[in-house]
Amino acid sequence: MQETTKGAHTLVDASRLIIEGLARAGADSFIGYPITPANLLYAYSSQRMPLMLPAPDEITTIQWMTGLAATGKVPVTATSFPGFALMVESINMAYMMELPMVIILVQRLGPATGTATCGAQGDLLLLKGMISGGHPIPVLCTSNFEDSWELSEKAVKMSVELRTPVVLLTSKEEVMTHKSFQLDKLNDIIPVEKKYFSCKDKNNCIYKSYGGDGLVPDFLPVTQNDCQVRINASTHDKMGILQHSNDESMANTRRLEDKNLHCLDNYTFYDYDEQKGADNLIISFGITAAAAKNAVNKLRHDGIKTSLLIPKTLLPVPKQYLEIIEKYSRVVMAEENINNQFGDILFGMNKPEKLRFVGNLGKMITPQQIIQEVK
Amino acid sequence: MTIHTAILNTDSLPFCKGCGHDLIAKNTAKALEKMGYDPLDVIVVTDIGCHGIIDKCLNTHTVHGLHGRSAALGAGIAFGVDNPNKKVIVFIGDGGSTIGLQHIMEAARLNLPMTVVVHNNFLYGMTGGQTSGLTPQGFNTTTSYEGNPYAGYDICALSHTAGATLTSRIIGIGDYSDKLAVAFGTKGFSLIEVMEICPSYGVKLNPKRKLKEIVEEAGREIGEWINKRNAFENQQGRKTNNLFAKVPDIKKVFNSYLKHPMSIILSGSAGEGVQLAATLLSEASIRSGLSVTQKGSYPVTVGVGFSTAELNLSPEEILFHGIDVPDVVVITSADGLAHNKARIKNMKSGKLFIDSSLTVPETGAEIIAHDFRSIGARDASIYGVFYFALKSGIISTESLFKTIEEKGLTDKLPMEKIKVKLAEA
Ligand SMILES: Cc1ncc(C[n+]2csc(CCOP(=O)(O)OP(=O)(O)O)c2C)c(N)n1
Ligand code: SF4
Ligand SMILES: [Mg+2]
């Protein structure tokens, strides 16, 4: 990072890292609607993004973003549950249209408006089922300042490379807390490159929204006039034409599920701090990961062997997590809700005996709480 | 390049016999062809409704979104196109205009370069002929057999007052391609409401009524309304700032005597410098080689009530930043005391710095009462952190003075008064 003197510290918040990271990765527009605790992200975007527009509501937000994406832009927004709930149908639309965008979801305490200035980790189950049909939408979750930078880059790349909306999941305590931080520790970010459709026969150019070799169609913006583009949120065939439920259109809908699952290995991010000979595994992510790290340090200091798994790709769930869990006789999951949402996603109603849960409502989980469950 | 001149790829459109939507599509095609548009310079955004099934018959780019959202989706495209030779056209129904009214108003207010064609057939056709927000009073629908008891919106009046460059209303009979061409040729936002009737529900439920009469009885004037305005231009963002450029580097030039992590709460009243004091303490601590976390809390009405800052200082990297029971609390006003009473009560050790005007609360912490407010309420909290630095020895007061200097705040804060008071303390 050429901007700072080597080794010098700064006082920054994660919102700043996220927006700068997204912009460097190639995000070029921000549509905003105010909501605590996402307002810093909006404020920074207004200084940073080449195109910034204030929307009159969150449905408009995603509609504008989708329109921009159809012209070749990579738009971003930031919201919290009340706004996100309004966006759900429109995110489904962008998903069906295979248009890239990043939605930063800053979790706060619910239900409903809940408490705007209180953190939480309560929206994961909503994300799990938010696409009608249960198709997976990628969710990357930040667990520290480095993630705010690196996962922002990954979110942009994933959304462009897979042509899908991506949710960057964070929470109030992560994006509104200032920390001493060395900016020169951050990796350089190289902007994402879009794969554009090039037509082989200029005299008879036919662009199919799907039909190439891979699972992901190439881009073709509606701003060019070489070849007709049909973008459709209704069930559609390869030409982008509305169909009821014929074989071709069903194959297309299946592909939407497949492309996010089959490409998952390229977008599987997690930290696994394995201690040889440990029987205990702590799993935590998001804001609670910091407490989990403290807990692991203390346990190890006290001679209790413990490993730590911090999942960052939360959805779709990479297979590696269950493989890691398999190796331990005691597993403690810590997340700031009272129903162990990631545990639910991993195991459903069939939670293994060895699984213990540490949760909280309206309050950050402390390292002591986690230590108690391990001991 | 595939050269089409025809906008439509077929004459037989997928609507019921006699449906007004058929005429709108054909007149649209005729207008665009007369204007000489290459179909691929036109982007047609369609809504969900009977009119929206026109997509497959068009040689233009087509974008088919959600019910009621096409005006917003089209607006997004208009923002991104940024080319006056392209044409964004939105096809929407009276139903879509009802659920998505806000989107139309917004596009008109911003005067975006696009045309919205409202297919007003007085009811929700696709879902079975229900009453919409644009159904005229007295008009029969499948959900009001006795006639709609309420008057509908005048979408043209709304569009015009919201700021559309051109708004017009026409009866959707015959060749009205010239009227559409005027709308399509408008530089800013244009909306054209085409009055039509749905044979399958509208005609059936309102036998013998003529379209023109219905429009007249509803008081919907046929006409054209103009606002003289410039089309939308992207005003914001062209100049972008690297968000790291103005973040100050803080170099370690002082030492700290802190050996273990310490949690600190500063609390006072809004407008009394609490958050600034916290930033000064944080930056001075970084200057002294410590790791720091800092967050603020205050009521949503930021100008009144308490203002609290929570800090962690540590010689090592800080992971968990939550504070349950703090090690140090600095209270400079009654608001601050009230907001932190429970936490102060839970302190079994540590230090409570408290303004001497306040009643000392129940606590296990060591009490250090001092007249922080004597420096003036506005700077009470800032003086509080100097006093804390002096008494705790965690960081030097010089590191705080240096921080103030680096931030260019020397003239804004009572430096001399602070020095005198520290010398007395
Ligand atoms: C959010 C949402 N609500 C309801 C519907 C169901 N729906 C589909 S078409 C339609 C009515 C369309 O009426 P209009 O816009 O007037 O078009 P027309 O069919 O009359 O051309 C409705 C309500 C939907 N698709 N989405
Ligand atoms: S139902 Fe009515 S609006 Fe729909 S196509 Fe038939 S006539 Fe037209
Ligand atoms: Mg209708």
PDB file of N, CA, C and O in Angstrom, chain B residues 153-209:
ATOM      1  N   TYR B 153     -56.109   6.902  -9.689  1.00  0.00           N
ATOM      2  CA  TYR B 153     -55.063   7.909  -9.815  1.00  0.00           C
ATOM      3  C   TYR B 153     -55.102   8.534 -11.194  1.00  0.00           C
ATOM      4  O   TYR B 153     -55.383   7.847 -12.180  1.00  0.00           O
ATOM      5  N   ASP B 154     -54.740   9.815 -11.255  1.00  0.00           N
ATOM      6  CA  ASP B 154     -54.461  10.450 -12.535  1.00  0.00           C
ATOM      7  C   ASP B 154     -52.942  10.363 -12.723  1.00  0.00           C
ATOM      8  O   ASP B 154     -52.187  11.206 -12.227  1.00  0.00           O
ATOM      9  N   ILE B 155     -52.493   9.328 -13.403  1.00  0.00           N
ATOM     10  CA  ILE B 155     -51.053   9.068 -13.501  1.00  0.00           C
ATOM     11  C   ILE B 155     -50.334  10.192 -14.263  1.00  0.00           C
ATOM     12  O   ILE B 155     -49.178  10.504 -13.990  1.00  0.00           O
ATOM     13  N   CYS B 156     -51.080  10.834 -15.181  1.00  0.00           N
ATOM     14  CA  CYS B 156     -50.455  11.933 -15.941  1.00  0.00           C
ATOM     15  C   CYS B 156     -50.198  13.140 -15.042  1.00  0.00           C
ATOM     16  O   CYS B 156     -49.132  13.762 -15.114  1.00  0.00           O
ATOM     17  N   ALA B 157     -51.197  13.441 -14.201  1.00  0.00           N
ATOM     18  CA  ALA B 157     -51.002  14.582 -13.291  1.00  0.00           C
ATOM     19  C   ALA B 157     -49.816  14.307 -12.374  1.00  0.00           C
ATOM     20  O   ALA B 157     -48.997  15.193 -12.091  1.00  0.00           O
ATOM     21  N   LEU B 158     -49.709  13.071 -11.911  1.00  0.00           N
ATOM     22  CA  LEU B 158     -48.605  12.719 -11.013  1.00  0.00           C
ATOM     23  C   LEU B 158     -47.265  12.830 -11.735  1.00  0.00           C
ATOM     24  O   LEU B 158     -46.299  13.376 -11.194  1.00  0.00           O
ATOM     25  N   SER B 159     -47.205  12.300 -12.945  1.00  0.00           N
ATOM     26  CA  SER B 159     -45.956  12.337 -13.711  1.00  0.00           C
ATOM     27  C   SER B 159     -45.529  13.781 -13.966  1.00  0.00           C
ATOM     28  O   SER B 159     -44.362  14.143 -13.806  1.00  0.00           O
ATOM     29  N   HIS B 160     -46.511  14.597 -14.359  1.00  0.00           N
ATOM     30  CA  HIS B 160     -46.200  15.995 -14.682  1.00  0.00           C
ATOM     31  C   HIS B 160     -45.699  16.748 -13.451  1.00  0.00           C
ATOM     32  O   HIS B 160     -44.685  17.444 -13.496  1.00  0.00           O
ATOM     33  N   THR B 161     -46.401  16.597 -12.338  1.00  0.00           N
ATOM     34  CA  THR B 161     -45.967  17.339 -11.146  1.00  0.00           C
ATOM     35  C   THR B 161     -44.654  16.787 -10.593  1.00  0.00           C
ATOM     36  O   THR B 161     -43.906  17.501  -9.940  1.00  0.00           O
ATOM     37  N   ALA B 162     -44.377  15.516 -10.869  1.00  0.00           N
ATOM     38  CA  ALA B 162     -43.093  14.969 -10.397  1.00  0.00           C
ATOM     39  C   ALA B 162     -41.932  15.510 -11.221  1.00  0.00           C
ATOM     40  O   ALA B 162     -40.779  15.410 -10.802  1.00  0.00           O
ATOM     41  N   GLY B 163     -42.231  16.058 -12.403  1.00  0.00           N
ATOM     42  CA  GLY B 163     -41.154  16.715 -13.159  1.00  0.00           C
ATOM     43  C   GLY B 163     -40.860  16.162 -14.532  1.00  0.00           C
ATOM     44  O   GLY B 163     -39.868  16.552 -15.153  1.00  0.00           O
ATOM     45  N   ALA B 164     -41.693  15.273 -15.051  1.00  0.00           N
ATOM     46  CA  ALA B 164     -41.445  14.712 -16.382  1.00  0.00           C
ATOM     47  C   ALA B 164     -41.341  15.827 -17.422  1.00  0.00           C
ATOM     48  O   ALA B 164     -42.125  16.776 -17.387  1.00  0.00           O
ATOM     49  N   THR B 165     -40.421  15.699 -18.354  1.00  0.00           N
ATOM     50  CA  THR B 165     -40.343  16.681 -19.431  1.00  0.00           C
ATOM     51  C   THR B 165     -41.642  16.650 -20.238  1.00  0.00           C
ATOM     52  O   THR B 165     -42.241  17.684 -20.492  1.00  0.00           O
ATOM     53  N   LEU B 166     -42.056  15.442 -20.600  1.00  0.00           N
ATOM     54  CA  LEU B 166     -43.293  15.334 -21.388  1.00  0.00           C
ATOM     55  C   LEU B 166     -44.201  14.273 -20.790  1.00  0.00           C
ATOM     56  O   LEU B 166     -43.771  13.155 -20.489  1.00  0.00           O
ATOM     57  N   THR B 167     -45.469  14.656 -20.628  1.00  0.00           N
ATOM     58  CA  THR B 167     -46.477  13.675 -20.222  1.00  0.00           C
ATOM     59  C   THR B 167     -47.628  13.801 -21.208  1.00  0.00           C
ATOM     60  O   THR B 167     -48.026  14.918 -21.549  1.00  0.00           O
ATOM     61  N   SER B 168     -48.147  12.683 -21.682  1.00  0.00           N
ATOM     62  CA  SER B 168     -49.313  12.793 -22.554  1.00  0.00           C
ATOM     63  C   SER B 168     -50.260  11.627 -22.342  1.00  0.00           C
ATOM     64  O   SER B 168     -49.879  10.577 -21.807  1.00  0.00           O
ATOM     65  N   ARG B 169     -51.518  11.883 -22.715  1.00  0.00           N
ATOM     66  CA  ARG B 169     -52.533  10.835 -22.604  1.00  0.00           C
ATOM     67  C   ARG B 169     -53.236  10.739 -23.946  1.00  0.00           C
ATOM     68  O   ARG B 169     -53.582  11.759 -24.559  1.00  0.00           O
ATOM     69  N   ILE B 170     -53.398   9.516 -24.416  1.00  0.00           N
ATOM     70  CA  ILE B 170     -54.087   9.322 -25.690  1.00  0.00           C
ATOM     71  C   ILE B 170     -55.088   8.179 -25.577  1.00  0.00           C
ATOM     72  O   ILE B 170     -55.005   7.358 -24.672  1.00  0.00           O
ATOM     73  N   ILE B 171     -56.021   8.181 -26.502  1.00  0.00           N
ATOM     74  CA  ILE B 171     -56.945   7.053 -26.619  1.00  0.00           C
ATOM     75  C   ILE B 171     -56.268   6.042 -27.544  1.00  0.00           C
ATOM     76  O   ILE B 171     -55.812   6.389 -28.633  1.00  0.00           O
ATOM     77  N   GLY B 172     -56.199   4.803 -27.099  1.00  0.00           N
ATOM     78  CA  GLY B 172     -55.431   3.805 -27.842  1.00  0.00           C
ATOM     79  C   GLY B 172     -56.183   3.167 -28.989  1.00  0.00           C
ATOM     80  O   GLY B 172     -56.300   1.945 -29.048  1.00  0.00           O
ATOM     81  N   ILE B 173     -56.684   3.988 -29.896  1.00  0.00           N
ATOM     82  CA  ILE B 173     -57.390   3.457 -31.069  1.00  0.00           C
ATOM     83  C   ILE B 173     -56.727   4.015 -32.330  1.00  0.00           C
ATOM     84  O   ILE B 173     -56.355   5.188 -32.359  1.00  0.00           O
ATOM     85  N   GLY B 174     -56.583   3.171 -33.339  1.00  0.00           N
ATOM     86  CA  GLY B 174     -56.074   3.629 -34.638  1.00  0.00           C
ATOM     87  C   GLY B 174     -54.567   3.799 -34.665  1.00  0.00           C
ATOM     88  O   GLY B 174     -53.845   3.176 -33.898  1.00  0.00           O
ATOM     89  N   ASP B 175     -54.121   4.674 -35.551  1.00  0.00           N
ATOM     90  CA  ASP B 175     -52.682   4.921 -35.701  1.00  0.00           C
ATOM     91  C   ASP B 175     -52.289   6.114 -34.835  1.00  0.00           C
ATOM     92  O   ASP B 175     -52.642   7.253 -35.143  1.00  0.00           O
ATOM     93  N   TYR B 176     -51.626   5.849 -33.763  1.00  0.00           N
ATOM     94  CA  TYR B 176     -51.168   6.948 -32.910  1.00  0.00           C
ATOM     95  C   TYR B 176     -49.642   6.933 -32.801  1.00  0.00           C
ATOM     96  O   TYR B 176     -49.055   7.364 -31.815  1.00  0.00           O
ATOM     97  N   SER B 177     -49.009   6.402 -33.842  1.00  0.00           N
ATOM     98  CA  SER B 177     -47.553   6.288 -33.811  1.00  0.00           C
ATOM     99  C   SER B 177     -46.866   7.656 -33.714  1.00  0.00           C
ATOM    100  O   SER B 177     -45.803   7.774 -33.102  1.00  0.00           O
ATOM    101  N   ASP B 178     -47.495   8.692 -34.294  1.00  0.00           N
ATOM    102  CA  ASP B 178     -46.883  10.023 -34.204  1.00  0.00           C
ATOM    103  C   ASP B 178     -46.810  10.501 -32.757  1.00  0.00           C
ATOM    104  O   ASP B 178     -45.855  11.148 -32.350  1.00  0.00           O
ATOM    105  N   LYS B 179     -47.864  10.214 -32.021  1.00  0.00           N
ATOM    106  CA  LYS B 179     -47.878  10.631 -30.600  1.00  0.00           C
ATOM    107  C   LYS B 179     -46.772   9.901 -29.834  1.00  0.00           C
ATOM    108  O   LYS B 179     -46.093  10.479 -28.987  1.00  0.00           O
ATOM    109  N   LEU B 180     -46.625   8.619 -30.133  1.00  0.00           N
ATOM    110  CA  LEU B 180     -45.565   7.856 -29.469  1.00  0.00           C
ATOM    111  C   LEU B 180     -44.201   8.391 -29.879  1.00  0.00           C
ATOM    112  O   LEU B 180     -43.290   8.509 -29.046  1.00  0.00           O
ATOM    113  N   ALA B 181     -44.069   8.762 -31.158  1.00  0.00           N
ATOM    114  CA  ALA B 181     -42.781   9.271 -31.642  1.00  0.00           C
ATOM    115  C   ALA B 181     -42.389  10.545 -30.891  1.00  0.00           C
ATOM    116  O   ALA B 181     -41.211  10.751 -30.575  1.00  0.00           O
ATOM    117  N   VAL B 182     -43.374  11.383 -30.580  1.00  0.00           N
ATOM    118  CA  VAL B 182     -43.075  12.603 -29.814  1.00  0.00           C
ATOM    119  C   VAL B 182     -42.508  12.221 -28.441  1.00  0.00           C
ATOM    120  O   VAL B 182     -41.506  12.772 -27.978  1.00  0.00           O
ATOM    121  N   ALA B 183     -43.144  11.242 -27.827  1.00  0.00           N
ATOM    122  CA  ALA B 183     -42.662  10.795 -26.507  1.00  0.00           C
ATOM    123  C   ALA B 183     -41.257  10.193 -26.624  1.00  0.00           C
ATOM    124  O   ALA B 183     -40.359  10.526 -25.845  1.00  0.00           O
ATOM    125  N   PHE B 184     -41.059   9.344 -27.608  1.00  0.00           N
ATOM    126  CA  PHE B 184     -39.745   8.688 -27.770  1.00  0.00           C
ATOM    127  C   PHE B 184     -38.649   9.708 -28.105  1.00  0.00           C
ATOM    128  O   PHE B 184     -37.480   9.501 -27.773  1.00  0.00           O
ATOM    129  N   GLY B 185     -39.024  10.773 -28.763  1.00  0.00           N
ATOM    130  CA  GLY B 185     -38.044  11.784 -29.169  1.00  0.00           C
ATOM    131  C   GLY B 185     -37.700  12.771 -28.069  1.00  0.00           C
ATOM    132  O   GLY B 185     -36.839  13.629 -28.248  1.00  0.00           O
ATOM    133  N   THR B 186     -38.367  12.666 -26.937  1.00  0.00           N
ATOM    134  CA  THR B 186     -38.117  13.599 -25.833  1.00  0.00           C
ATOM    135  C   THR B 186     -36.766  13.294 -25.182  1.00  0.00           C
ATOM    136  O   THR B 186     -36.436  12.137 -24.959  1.00  0.00           O
ATOM    137  N   LYS B 187     -36.012  14.352 -24.872  1.00  0.00           N
ATOM    138  CA  LYS B 187     -34.661  14.132 -24.327  1.00  0.00           C
ATOM    139  C   LYS B 187     -34.658  13.648 -22.878  1.00  0.00           C
ATOM    140  O   LYS B 187     -33.874  12.794 -22.504  1.00  0.00           O
ATOM    141  N   GLY B 188     -35.533  14.199 -22.066  1.00  0.00           N
ATOM    142  CA  GLY B 188     -35.597  13.762 -20.669  1.00  0.00           C
ATOM    143  C   GLY B 188     -36.624  12.657 -20.500  1.00  0.00           C
ATOM    144  O   GLY B 188     -36.771  11.795 -21.367  1.00  0.00           O
ATOM    145  N   PHE B 189     -37.338  12.702 -19.384  1.00  0.00           N
ATOM    146  CA  PHE B 189     -38.316  11.654 -19.092  1.00  0.00           C
ATOM    147  C   PHE B 189     -39.645  11.957 -19.784  1.00  0.00           C
ATOM    148  O   PHE B 189     -40.143  13.081 -19.761  1.00  0.00           O
ATOM    149  N   SER B 190     -40.213  10.946 -20.414  1.00  0.00           N
ATOM    150  CA  SER B 190     -41.564  11.104 -20.950  1.00  0.00           C
ATOM    151  C   SER B 190     -42.431   9.928 -20.525  1.00  0.00           C
ATOM    152  O   SER B 190     -41.939   8.807 -20.362  1.00  0.00           O
ATOM    153  N   LEU B 191     -43.693  10.242 -20.294  1.00  0.00           N
ATOM    154  CA  LEU B 191     -44.664   9.192 -19.958  1.00  0.00           C
ATOM    155  C   LEU B 191     -45.867   9.372 -20.856  1.00  0.00           C
ATOM    156  O   LEU B 191     -46.355  10.492 -21.038  1.00  0.00           O
ATOM    157  N   ILE B 192     -46.307   8.303 -21.457  1.00  0.00           N
ATOM    158  CA  ILE B 192     -47.512   8.379 -22.276  1.00  0.00           C
ATOM    159  C   ILE B 192     -48.493   7.332 -21.789  1.00  0.00           C
ATOM    160  O   ILE B 192     -48.167   6.150 -21.671  1.00  0.00           O
ATOM    161  N   GLU B 193     -49.681   7.819 -21.407  1.00  0.00           N
ATOM    162  CA  GLU B 193     -50.710   6.900 -20.907  1.00  0.00           C
ATOM    163  C   GLU B 193     -51.656   6.570 -22.053  1.00  0.00           C
ATOM    164  O   GLU B 193     -52.302   7.468 -22.608  1.00  0.00           O
ATOM    165  N   VAL B 194     -51.685   5.310 -22.412  1.00  0.00           N
ATOM    166  CA  VAL B 194     -52.558   4.884 -23.500  1.00  0.00           C
ATOM    167  C   VAL B 194     -53.805   4.253 -22.891  1.00  0.00           C
ATOM    168  O   VAL B 194     -53.714   3.246 -22.180  1.00  0.00           O
ATOM    169  N   MET B 195     -54.961   4.889 -23.154  1.00  0.00           N
ATOM    170  CA  MET B 195     -56.223   4.379 -22.608  1.00  0.00           C
ATOM    171  C   MET B 195     -56.743   3.295 -23.541  1.00  0.00           C
ATOM    172  O   MET B 195     -56.856   3.503 -24.746  1.00  0.00           O
ATOM    173  N   GLU B 196     -57.025   2.147 -22.961  1.00  0.00           N
ATOM    174  CA  GLU B 196     -57.500   1.037 -23.786  1.00  0.00           C
ATOM    175  C   GLU B 196     -58.483   0.222 -22.966  1.00  0.00           C
ATOM    176  O   GLU B 196     -58.735   0.516 -21.805  1.00  0.00           O
ATOM    177  N   ILE B 197     -58.976  -0.802 -23.560  1.00  0.00           N
ATOM    178  CA  ILE B 197     -59.924  -1.631 -22.827  1.00  0.00           C
ATOM    179  C   ILE B 197     -59.590  -3.088 -23.096  1.00  0.00           C
ATOM    180  O   ILE B 197     -59.170  -3.450 -24.188  1.00  0.00           O
ATOM    181  N   CYS B 198     -59.726  -3.879 -22.052  1.00  0.00           N
ATOM    182  CA  CYS B 198     -59.396  -5.302 -22.158  1.00  0.00           C
ATOM    183  C   CYS B 198     -60.664  -6.046 -22.565  1.00  0.00           C
ATOM    184  O   CYS B 198     -61.621  -6.115 -21.796  1.00  0.00           O
ATOM    185  N   PRO B 199     -60.711  -6.583 -23.788  1.00  0.00           N
ATOM    186  CA  PRO B 199     -61.943  -7.235 -24.251  1.00  0.00           C
ATOM    187  C   PRO B 199     -62.361  -8.385 -23.334  1.00  0.00           C
ATOM    188  O   PRO B 199     -63.552  -8.561 -23.068  1.00  0.00           O
ATOM    189  N   SER B 200     -61.407  -9.114 -22.819  1.00  0.00           N
ATOM    190  CA  SER B 200     -61.761 -10.317 -22.066  1.00  0.00           C
ATOM    191  C   SER B 200     -62.472 -10.012 -20.743  1.00  0.00           C
ATOM    192  O   SER B 200     -63.361 -10.740 -20.335  1.00  0.00           O
ATOM    193  N   TYR B 201     -62.081  -8.947 -20.065  1.00  0.00           N
ATOM    194  CA  TYR B 201     -62.754  -8.611 -18.800  1.00  0.00           C
ATOM    195  C   TYR B 201     -63.479  -7.278 -18.886  1.00  0.00           C
ATOM    196  O   TYR B 201     -64.641  -7.167 -18.510  1.00  0.00           O
ATOM    197  N   GLY B 202     -62.781  -6.268 -19.391  1.00  0.00           N
ATOM    198  CA  GLY B 202     -63.342  -4.913 -19.393  1.00  0.00           C
ATOM    199  C   GLY B 202     -64.601  -4.807 -20.225  1.00  0.00           C
ATOM    200  O   GLY B 202     -65.633  -4.302 -19.762  1.00  0.00           O
ATOM    201  N   VAL B 203     -64.546  -5.298 -21.455  1.00  0.00           N
ATOM    202  CA  VAL B 203     -65.709  -5.177 -22.349  1.00  0.00           C
ATOM    203  C   VAL B 203     -66.847  -6.042 -21.828  1.00  0.00           C
ATOM    204  O   VAL B 203     -67.999  -5.629 -21.746  1.00  0.00           O
ATOM    205  N   LYS B 204     -66.481  -7.230 -21.400  1.00  0.00           N
ATOM    206  CA  LYS B 204     -67.489  -8.173 -20.922  1.00  0.00           C
ATOM    207  C   LYS B 204     -68.253  -7.615 -19.726  1.00  0.00           C
ATOM    208  O   LYS B 204     -69.477  -7.734 -19.633  1.00  0.00           O
ATOM    209  N   LEU B 205     -67.544  -6.995 -18.793  1.00  0.00           N
ATOM    210  CA  LEU B 205     -68.185  -6.541 -17.556  1.00  0.00           C
ATOM    211  C   LEU B 205     -68.805  -5.145 -17.692  1.00  0.00           C
ATOM    212  O   LEU B 205     -69.549  -4.709 -16.813  1.00  0.00           O
ATOM    213  N   ASN B 206     -68.457  -4.454 -18.795  1.00  0.00           N
ATOM    214  CA  ASN B 206     -68.993  -3.093 -18.985  1.00  0.00           C
ATOM    215  C   ASN B 206     -69.592  -2.980 -20.380  1.00  0.00           C
ATOM    216  O   ASN B 206     -69.143  -2.173 -21.202  1.00  0.00           O
ATOM    217  N   PRO B 207     -70.625  -3.813 -20.654  1.00  0.00           N
ATOM    218  CA  PRO B 207     -71.142  -3.850 -22.001  1.00  0.00           C
ATOM    219  C   PRO B 207     -71.748  -2.496 -22.386  1.00  0.00           C
ATOM    220  O   PRO B 207     -72.221  -1.764 -21.525  1.00  0.00           O
ATOM    221  N   LYS B 208     -71.655  -2.209 -23.635  1.00  0.00           N
ATOM    222  CA  LYS B 208     -72.245  -0.983 -24.211  1.00  0.00           C
ATOM    223  C   LYS B 208     -71.471   0.287 -23.858  1.00  0.00           C
ATOM    224  O   LYS B 208     -71.764   1.352 -24.360  1.00  0.00           O
ATOM    225  N   ARG B 209     -70.477   0.196 -22.960  1.00  0.00           N
ATOM    226  CA  ARG B 209     -69.747   1.431 -22.651  1.00  0.00           C
ATOM    227  C   ARG B 209     -68.625   1.627 -23.658  1.00  0.00           C
ATOM    228  O   ARG B 209     -67.896   0.723 -24.000  1.00  0.00           O
TER     229      ARG B 209
END
